CSV table of C-alpha atoms in Angstrom, one decimal:
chain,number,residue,atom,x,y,z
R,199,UNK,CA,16.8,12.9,95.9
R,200,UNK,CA,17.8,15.3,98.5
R,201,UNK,CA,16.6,18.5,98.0
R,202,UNK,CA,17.5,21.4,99.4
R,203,UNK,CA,14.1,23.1,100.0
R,204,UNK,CA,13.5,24.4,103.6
R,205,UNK,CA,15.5,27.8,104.1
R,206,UNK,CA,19.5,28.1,104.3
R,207,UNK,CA,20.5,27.8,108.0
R,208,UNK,CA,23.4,28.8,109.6
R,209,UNK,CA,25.7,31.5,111.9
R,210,UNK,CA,26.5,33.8,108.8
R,211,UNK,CA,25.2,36.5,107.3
R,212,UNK,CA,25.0,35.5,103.2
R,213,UNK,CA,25.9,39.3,102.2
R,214,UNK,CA,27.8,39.4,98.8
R,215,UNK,CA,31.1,41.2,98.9
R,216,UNK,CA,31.9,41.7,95.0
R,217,UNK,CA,35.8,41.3,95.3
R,218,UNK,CA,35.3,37.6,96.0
R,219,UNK,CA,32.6,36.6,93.1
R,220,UNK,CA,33.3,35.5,89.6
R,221,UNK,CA,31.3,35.3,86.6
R,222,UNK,CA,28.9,32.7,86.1
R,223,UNK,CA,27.1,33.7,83.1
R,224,UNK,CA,28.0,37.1,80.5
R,225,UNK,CA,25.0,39.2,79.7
R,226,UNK,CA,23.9,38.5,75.7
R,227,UNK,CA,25.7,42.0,75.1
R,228,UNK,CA,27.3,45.1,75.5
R,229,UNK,CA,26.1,48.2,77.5
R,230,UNK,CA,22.9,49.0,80.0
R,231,UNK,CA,19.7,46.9,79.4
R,232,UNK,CA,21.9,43.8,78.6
R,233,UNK,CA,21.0,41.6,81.6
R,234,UNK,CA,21.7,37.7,83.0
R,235,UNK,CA,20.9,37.0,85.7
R,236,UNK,CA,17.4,37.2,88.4
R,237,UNK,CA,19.2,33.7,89.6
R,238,UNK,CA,17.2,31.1,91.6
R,239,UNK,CA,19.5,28.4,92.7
R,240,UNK,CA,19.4,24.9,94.6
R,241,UNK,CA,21.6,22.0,95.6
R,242,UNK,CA,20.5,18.6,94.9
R,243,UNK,CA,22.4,15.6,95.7
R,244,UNK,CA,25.4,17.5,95.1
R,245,UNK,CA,24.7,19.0,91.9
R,246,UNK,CA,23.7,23.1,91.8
R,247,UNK,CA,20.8,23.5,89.8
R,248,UNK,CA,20.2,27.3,88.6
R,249,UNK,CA,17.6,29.0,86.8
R,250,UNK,CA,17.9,32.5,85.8
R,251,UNK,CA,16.5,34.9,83.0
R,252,UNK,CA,18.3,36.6,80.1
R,253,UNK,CA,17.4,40.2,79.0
R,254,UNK,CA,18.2,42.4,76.0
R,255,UNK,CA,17.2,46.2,76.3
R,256,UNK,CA,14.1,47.7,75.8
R,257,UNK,CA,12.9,47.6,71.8
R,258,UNK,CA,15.2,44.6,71.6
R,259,UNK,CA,12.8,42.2,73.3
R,260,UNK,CA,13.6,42.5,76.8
R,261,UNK,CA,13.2,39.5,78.9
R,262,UNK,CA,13.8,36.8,76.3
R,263,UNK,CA,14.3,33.3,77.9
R,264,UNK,CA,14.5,31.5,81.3
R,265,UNK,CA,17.5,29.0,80.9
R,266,UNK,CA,18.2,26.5,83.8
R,267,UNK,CA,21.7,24.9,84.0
R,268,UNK,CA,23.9,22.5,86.2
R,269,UNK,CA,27.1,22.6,87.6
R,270,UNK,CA,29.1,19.9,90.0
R,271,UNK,CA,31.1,23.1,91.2
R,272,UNK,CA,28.9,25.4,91.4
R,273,UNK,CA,30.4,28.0,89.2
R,274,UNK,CA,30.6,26.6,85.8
R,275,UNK,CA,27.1,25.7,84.7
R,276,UNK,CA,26.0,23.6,81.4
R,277,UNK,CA,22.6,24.2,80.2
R,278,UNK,CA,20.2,22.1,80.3
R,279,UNK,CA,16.7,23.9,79.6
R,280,UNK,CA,15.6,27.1,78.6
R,281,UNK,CA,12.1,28.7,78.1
R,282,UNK,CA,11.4,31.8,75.8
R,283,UNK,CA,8.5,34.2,76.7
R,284,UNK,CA,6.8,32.7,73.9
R,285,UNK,CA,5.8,29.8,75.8
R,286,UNK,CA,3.9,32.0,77.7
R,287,UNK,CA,2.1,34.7,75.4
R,288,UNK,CA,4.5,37.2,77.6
R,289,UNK,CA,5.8,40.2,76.2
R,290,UNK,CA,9.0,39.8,78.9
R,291,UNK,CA,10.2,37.1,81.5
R,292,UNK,CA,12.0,38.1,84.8
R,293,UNK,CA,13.0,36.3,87.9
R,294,UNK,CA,11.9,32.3,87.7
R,295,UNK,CA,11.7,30.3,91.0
R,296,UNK,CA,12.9,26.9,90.6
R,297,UNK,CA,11.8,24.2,93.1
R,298,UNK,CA,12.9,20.9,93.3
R,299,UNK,CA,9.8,19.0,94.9
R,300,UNK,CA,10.0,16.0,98.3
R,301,UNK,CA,8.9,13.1,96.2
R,302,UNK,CA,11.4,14.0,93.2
R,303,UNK,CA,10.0,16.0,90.7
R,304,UNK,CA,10.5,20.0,89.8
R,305,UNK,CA,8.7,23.0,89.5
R,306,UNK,CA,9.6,26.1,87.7
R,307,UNK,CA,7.8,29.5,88.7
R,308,UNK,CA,8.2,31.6,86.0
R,309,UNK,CA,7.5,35.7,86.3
R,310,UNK,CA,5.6,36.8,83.0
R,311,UNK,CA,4.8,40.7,81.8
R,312,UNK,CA,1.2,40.8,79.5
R,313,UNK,CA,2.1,42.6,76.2
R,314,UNK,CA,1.0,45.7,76.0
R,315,UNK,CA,0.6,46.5,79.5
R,316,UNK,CA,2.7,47.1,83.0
R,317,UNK,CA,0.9,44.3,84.5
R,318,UNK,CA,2.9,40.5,85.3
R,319,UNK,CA,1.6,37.6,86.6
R,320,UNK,CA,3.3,34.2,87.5
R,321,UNK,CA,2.9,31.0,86.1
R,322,UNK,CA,4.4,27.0,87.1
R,323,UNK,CA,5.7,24.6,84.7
R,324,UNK,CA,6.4,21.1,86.4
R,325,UNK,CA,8.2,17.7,85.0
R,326,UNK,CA,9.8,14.6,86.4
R,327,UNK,CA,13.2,16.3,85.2
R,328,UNK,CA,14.4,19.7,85.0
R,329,UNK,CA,15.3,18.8,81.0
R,330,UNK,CA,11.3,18.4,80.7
R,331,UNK,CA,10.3,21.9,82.3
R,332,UNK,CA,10.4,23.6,78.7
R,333,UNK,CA,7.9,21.0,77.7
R,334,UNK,CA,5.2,20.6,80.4
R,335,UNK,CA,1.8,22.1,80.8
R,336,UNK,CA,1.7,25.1,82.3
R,337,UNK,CA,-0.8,26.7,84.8
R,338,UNK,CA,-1.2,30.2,86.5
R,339,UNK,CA,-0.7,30.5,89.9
R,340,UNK,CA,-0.1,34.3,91.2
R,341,UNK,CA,-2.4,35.9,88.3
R,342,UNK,CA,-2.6,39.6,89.7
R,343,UNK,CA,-5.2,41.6,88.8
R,344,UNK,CA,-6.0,44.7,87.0
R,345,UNK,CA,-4.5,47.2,89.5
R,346,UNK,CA,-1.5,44.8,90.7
R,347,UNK,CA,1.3,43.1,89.0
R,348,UNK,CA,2.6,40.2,90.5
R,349,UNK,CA,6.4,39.1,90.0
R,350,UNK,CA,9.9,37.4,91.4
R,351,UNK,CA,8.5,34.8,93.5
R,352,UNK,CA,10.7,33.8,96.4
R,353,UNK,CA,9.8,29.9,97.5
R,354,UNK,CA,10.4,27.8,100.2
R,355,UNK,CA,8.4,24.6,102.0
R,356,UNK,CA,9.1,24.9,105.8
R,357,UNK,CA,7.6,22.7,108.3
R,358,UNK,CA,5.5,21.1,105.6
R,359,UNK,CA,3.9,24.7,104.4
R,360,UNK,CA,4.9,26.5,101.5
R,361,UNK,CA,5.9,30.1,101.4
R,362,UNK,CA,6.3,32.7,99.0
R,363,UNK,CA,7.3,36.1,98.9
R,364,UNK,CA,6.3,38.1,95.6
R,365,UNK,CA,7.1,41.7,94.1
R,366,UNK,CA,3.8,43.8,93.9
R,367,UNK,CA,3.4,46.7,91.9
R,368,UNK,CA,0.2,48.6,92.0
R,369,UNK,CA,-0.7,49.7,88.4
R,370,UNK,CA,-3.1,52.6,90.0
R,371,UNK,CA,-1.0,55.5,88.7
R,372,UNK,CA,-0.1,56.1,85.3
R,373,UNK,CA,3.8,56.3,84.9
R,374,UNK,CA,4.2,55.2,88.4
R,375,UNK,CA,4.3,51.2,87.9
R,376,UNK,CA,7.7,50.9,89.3
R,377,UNK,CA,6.6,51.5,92.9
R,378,UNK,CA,7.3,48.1,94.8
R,379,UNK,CA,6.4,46.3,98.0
R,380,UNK,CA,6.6,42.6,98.9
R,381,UNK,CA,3.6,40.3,99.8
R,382,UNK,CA,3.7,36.9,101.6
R,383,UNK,CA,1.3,34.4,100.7
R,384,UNK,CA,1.3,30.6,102.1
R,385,UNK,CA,-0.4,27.3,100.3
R,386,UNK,CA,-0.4,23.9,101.6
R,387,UNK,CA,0.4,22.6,97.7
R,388,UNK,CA,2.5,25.4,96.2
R,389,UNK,CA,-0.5,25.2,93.6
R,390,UNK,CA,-3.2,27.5,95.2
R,391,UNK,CA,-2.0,30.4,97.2
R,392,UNK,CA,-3.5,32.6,99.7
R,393,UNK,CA,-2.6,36.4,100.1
R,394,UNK,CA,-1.4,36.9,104.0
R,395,UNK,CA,-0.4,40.7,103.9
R,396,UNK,CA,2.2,42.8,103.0
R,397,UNK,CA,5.9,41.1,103.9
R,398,UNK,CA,7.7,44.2,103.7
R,399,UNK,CA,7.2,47.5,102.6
R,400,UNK,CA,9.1,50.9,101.6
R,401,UNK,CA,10.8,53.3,104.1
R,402,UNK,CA,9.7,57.1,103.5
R,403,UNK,CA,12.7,59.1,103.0
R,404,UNK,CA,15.5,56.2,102.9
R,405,UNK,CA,17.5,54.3,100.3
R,406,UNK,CA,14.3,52.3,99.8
R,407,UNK,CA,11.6,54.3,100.1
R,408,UNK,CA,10.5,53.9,96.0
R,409,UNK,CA,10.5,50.0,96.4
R,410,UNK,CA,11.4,47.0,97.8
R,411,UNK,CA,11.5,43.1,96.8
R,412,UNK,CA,12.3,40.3,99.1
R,413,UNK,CA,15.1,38.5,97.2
R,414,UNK,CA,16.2,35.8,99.3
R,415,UNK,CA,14.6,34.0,102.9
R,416,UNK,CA,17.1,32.4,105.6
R,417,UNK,CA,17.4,31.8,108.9
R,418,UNK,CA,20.0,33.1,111.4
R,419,UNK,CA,20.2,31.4,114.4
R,420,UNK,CA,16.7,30.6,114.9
R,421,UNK,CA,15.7,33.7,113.5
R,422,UNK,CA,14.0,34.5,110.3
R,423,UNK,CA,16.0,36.9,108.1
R,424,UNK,CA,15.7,38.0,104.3
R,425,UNK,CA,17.9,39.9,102.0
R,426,UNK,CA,15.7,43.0,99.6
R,427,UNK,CA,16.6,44.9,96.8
R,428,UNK,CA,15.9,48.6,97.3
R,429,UNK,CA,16.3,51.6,95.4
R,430,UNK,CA,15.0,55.1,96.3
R,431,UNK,CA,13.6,56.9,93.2
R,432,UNK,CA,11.9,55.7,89.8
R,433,UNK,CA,15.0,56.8,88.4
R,434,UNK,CA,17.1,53.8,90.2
R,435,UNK,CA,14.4,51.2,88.5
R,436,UNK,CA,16.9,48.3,87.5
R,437,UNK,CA,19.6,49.2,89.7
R,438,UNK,CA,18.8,48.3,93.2
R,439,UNK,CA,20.9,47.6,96.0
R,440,UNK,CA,20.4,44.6,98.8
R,441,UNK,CA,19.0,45.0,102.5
R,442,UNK,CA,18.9,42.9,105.0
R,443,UNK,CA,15.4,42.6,107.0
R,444,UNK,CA,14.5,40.4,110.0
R,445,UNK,CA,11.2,39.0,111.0
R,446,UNK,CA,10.5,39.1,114.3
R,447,UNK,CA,8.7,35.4,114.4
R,448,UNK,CA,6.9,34.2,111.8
R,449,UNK,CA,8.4,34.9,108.2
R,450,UNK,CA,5.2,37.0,107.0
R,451,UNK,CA,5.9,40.9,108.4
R,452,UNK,CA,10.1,41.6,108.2
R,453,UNK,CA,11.7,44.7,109.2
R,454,UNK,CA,14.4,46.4,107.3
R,455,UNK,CA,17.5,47.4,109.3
R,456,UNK,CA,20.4,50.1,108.8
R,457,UNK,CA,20.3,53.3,106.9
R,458,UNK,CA,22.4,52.2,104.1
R,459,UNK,CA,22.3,48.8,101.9
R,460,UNK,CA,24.6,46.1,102.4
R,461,UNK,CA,25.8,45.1,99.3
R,462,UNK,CA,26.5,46.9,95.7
R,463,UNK,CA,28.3,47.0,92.7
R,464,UNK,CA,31.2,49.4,93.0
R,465,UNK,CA,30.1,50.4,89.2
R,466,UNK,CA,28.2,53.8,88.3
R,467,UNK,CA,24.7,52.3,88.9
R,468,UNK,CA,25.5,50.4,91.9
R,469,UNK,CA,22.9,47.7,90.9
R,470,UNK,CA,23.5,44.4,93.5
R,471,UNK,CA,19.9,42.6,93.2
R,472,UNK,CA,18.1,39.1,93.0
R,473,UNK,CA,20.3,37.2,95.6
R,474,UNK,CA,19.9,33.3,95.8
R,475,UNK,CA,21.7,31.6,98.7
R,476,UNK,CA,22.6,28.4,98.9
R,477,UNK,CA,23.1,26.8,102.0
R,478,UNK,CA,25.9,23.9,101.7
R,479,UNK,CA,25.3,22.8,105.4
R,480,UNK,CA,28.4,23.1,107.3
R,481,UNK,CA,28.1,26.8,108.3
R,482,UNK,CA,28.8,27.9,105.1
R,483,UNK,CA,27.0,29.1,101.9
R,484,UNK,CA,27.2,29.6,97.7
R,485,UNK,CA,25.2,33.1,96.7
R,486,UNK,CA,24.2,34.4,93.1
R,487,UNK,CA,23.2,37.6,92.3
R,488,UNK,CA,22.6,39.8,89.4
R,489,UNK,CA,25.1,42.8,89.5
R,490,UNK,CA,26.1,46.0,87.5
R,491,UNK,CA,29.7,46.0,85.5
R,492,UNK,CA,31.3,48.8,84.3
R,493,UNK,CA,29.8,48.9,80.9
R,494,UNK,CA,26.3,49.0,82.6
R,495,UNK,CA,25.1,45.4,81.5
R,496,UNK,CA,24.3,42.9,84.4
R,497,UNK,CA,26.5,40.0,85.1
R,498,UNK,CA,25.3,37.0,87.2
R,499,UNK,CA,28.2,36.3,89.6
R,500,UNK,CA,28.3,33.8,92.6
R,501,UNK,CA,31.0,33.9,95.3
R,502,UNK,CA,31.3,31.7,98.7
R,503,UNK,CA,31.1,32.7,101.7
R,504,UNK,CA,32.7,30.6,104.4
R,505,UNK,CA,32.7,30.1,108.7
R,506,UNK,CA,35.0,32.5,110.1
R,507,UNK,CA,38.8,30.3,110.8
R,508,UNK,CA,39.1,29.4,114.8
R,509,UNK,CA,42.4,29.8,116.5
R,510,UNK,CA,44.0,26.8,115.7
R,511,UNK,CA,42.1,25.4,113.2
R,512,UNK,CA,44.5,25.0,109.8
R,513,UNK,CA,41.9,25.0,107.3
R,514,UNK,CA,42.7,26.6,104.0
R,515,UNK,CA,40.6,29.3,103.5
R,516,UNK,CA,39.5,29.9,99.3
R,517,UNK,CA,36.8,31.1,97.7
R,518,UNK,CA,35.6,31.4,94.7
């Protein structure tokens, strides 16, 4: 197996442009609340692997299942898996973190919300195949506490240390759970994690000053970068927009850049969130994302982006 687990490399910038994605999955319906997508994509030995969560609207169950698929292209995806929030006890799912581990086996990171409650916590499923995640044992490995929530885990191994980035929400006012920063936290296992600070946080009076959530980690020539969704009021919950945030060494404290986002849906909403890049090694990379239609449900699209054509060179250019 050769998995792709340290962060995508390369000269580009993975920002989605829209015009260039296609569908990879439908939402299960018609109109806002309907969602697929939260993506977390890999390559191994050729093969895309993909796990992302499907969502019907609020009194209709919300965040039903986490299904993980396959695809030789990577746009047209069988399924292989899926896990339904009953496997948890979880009232919803969101975004799952799939992990294909050195010695050949997987992991699935899986976001959970407590019924009854605003409070998440993450839990790992792990099997020899990604067909056996819905199966195996389960164990908690980001529990939160009483006045956090703890959600969308972002994971990479990197030098032979594991890195996550997770979506905080501090539960400390009443009506206010939507707030969001992002917190790093490092393990030497991927088992047992360790808190490090605050990755990145809100910018008062910007596009993201009500929250922000690390959604993808990559490095640009030698430098540590990371895509974030963003939005700036409660009202904007479930549509954010992407940033783009460098670090400037380690990937624990990133700083947001520009006074407008990068990337959104040209639909009334905007929403452009939960971006997973793919790096395909030759410069160039595959990105998913979840993003707004005109109907209001969220699609999850993927488009390519590609090196930049040199004078002379006679490539021809497609994408997706």
């Amino acid at each position: 197996m050769s998995p792709t687990t340290s962060p995508p490399t390369g000269p580009l910038l993975p920002i989605p442009r829209w015009t260039d994605a296609v569908v990879v999955v439908e939402p299960p319906g018609c109109g806002a609340g309907n969602w697929a997508g939260a993506p977390s994509a890999v390559l191994v030995d050729g093969e895309y692997h993909l796990a992302y969560r499907v969502r019907a609207p609020l009194g209709e169950g919300r965040g039903l299942a986490t299904v993980v698929a396959r695809s030789a292209d990577g746009v047209h995806f069988e399924t292989i898996t899926e896990v339904t929030k009953d496997r948890f006890g979880a009232e919803s799912l969101e975004r799952p973190a799939l992990v294909p581990l050195p010695g050949g086996r997987w992991r699935l990171y899986v976001s959970c919300a407590t019924p009854g409650s605003k409070h998440w916590w993450v839990d790992v499923l792990e099997a020899d195949r990604p067909e056996e995640l819905a199966t195996a044992p389960h164990r908690t490995v980001l529990p939160g506490d009483r006045r956090h929530a703890v959600k969308d885990p972002v994971i990479i191994l990197a030098g032979g240390r594991w890195h996550l980035w997770a979506s905080v929400h501090p539960l400390d006012v009443v009506d206010h759970e939507d707030r969001m920063t992002t917190e790093y936290y490092t393990s030497p296992d991927g088992l047992d994690w360790t808190r490090q600070g605050v990755a990145l946080g809100p910018r008062s009076g910007r596009w993201d000053a009500r929250g922000v959530r690390v959604s993808a980690v990559f490095t640009v020539d030698g430098q540590w970068a990371a895509t974030y969704d963003g939005r700036a009021t409660a009202a904007e919950n479930w549509e954010e927009r992407t940033g783009l945030a460098y670090a400037a060494g380690a990937p624990g404290r990133f700083t947001a850049q520009g006074k407008r986002p990068v990337a959104e849906s040209p639909h009334t909403g905007r929403g452009l969130r939960y971006l997973s890049v793919v790096g395909l090694g030759d410069g160039s990379c595959r990105l998913y994302y979840e993003g707004t239609r005109a109907d209001g449900a969220h699609e999850l699209r993927t488009e390519l982006v590609l090196p930049p054509v040199r004078a002379g060179d006679r490539r021809s250019v497609a994408v997706s």
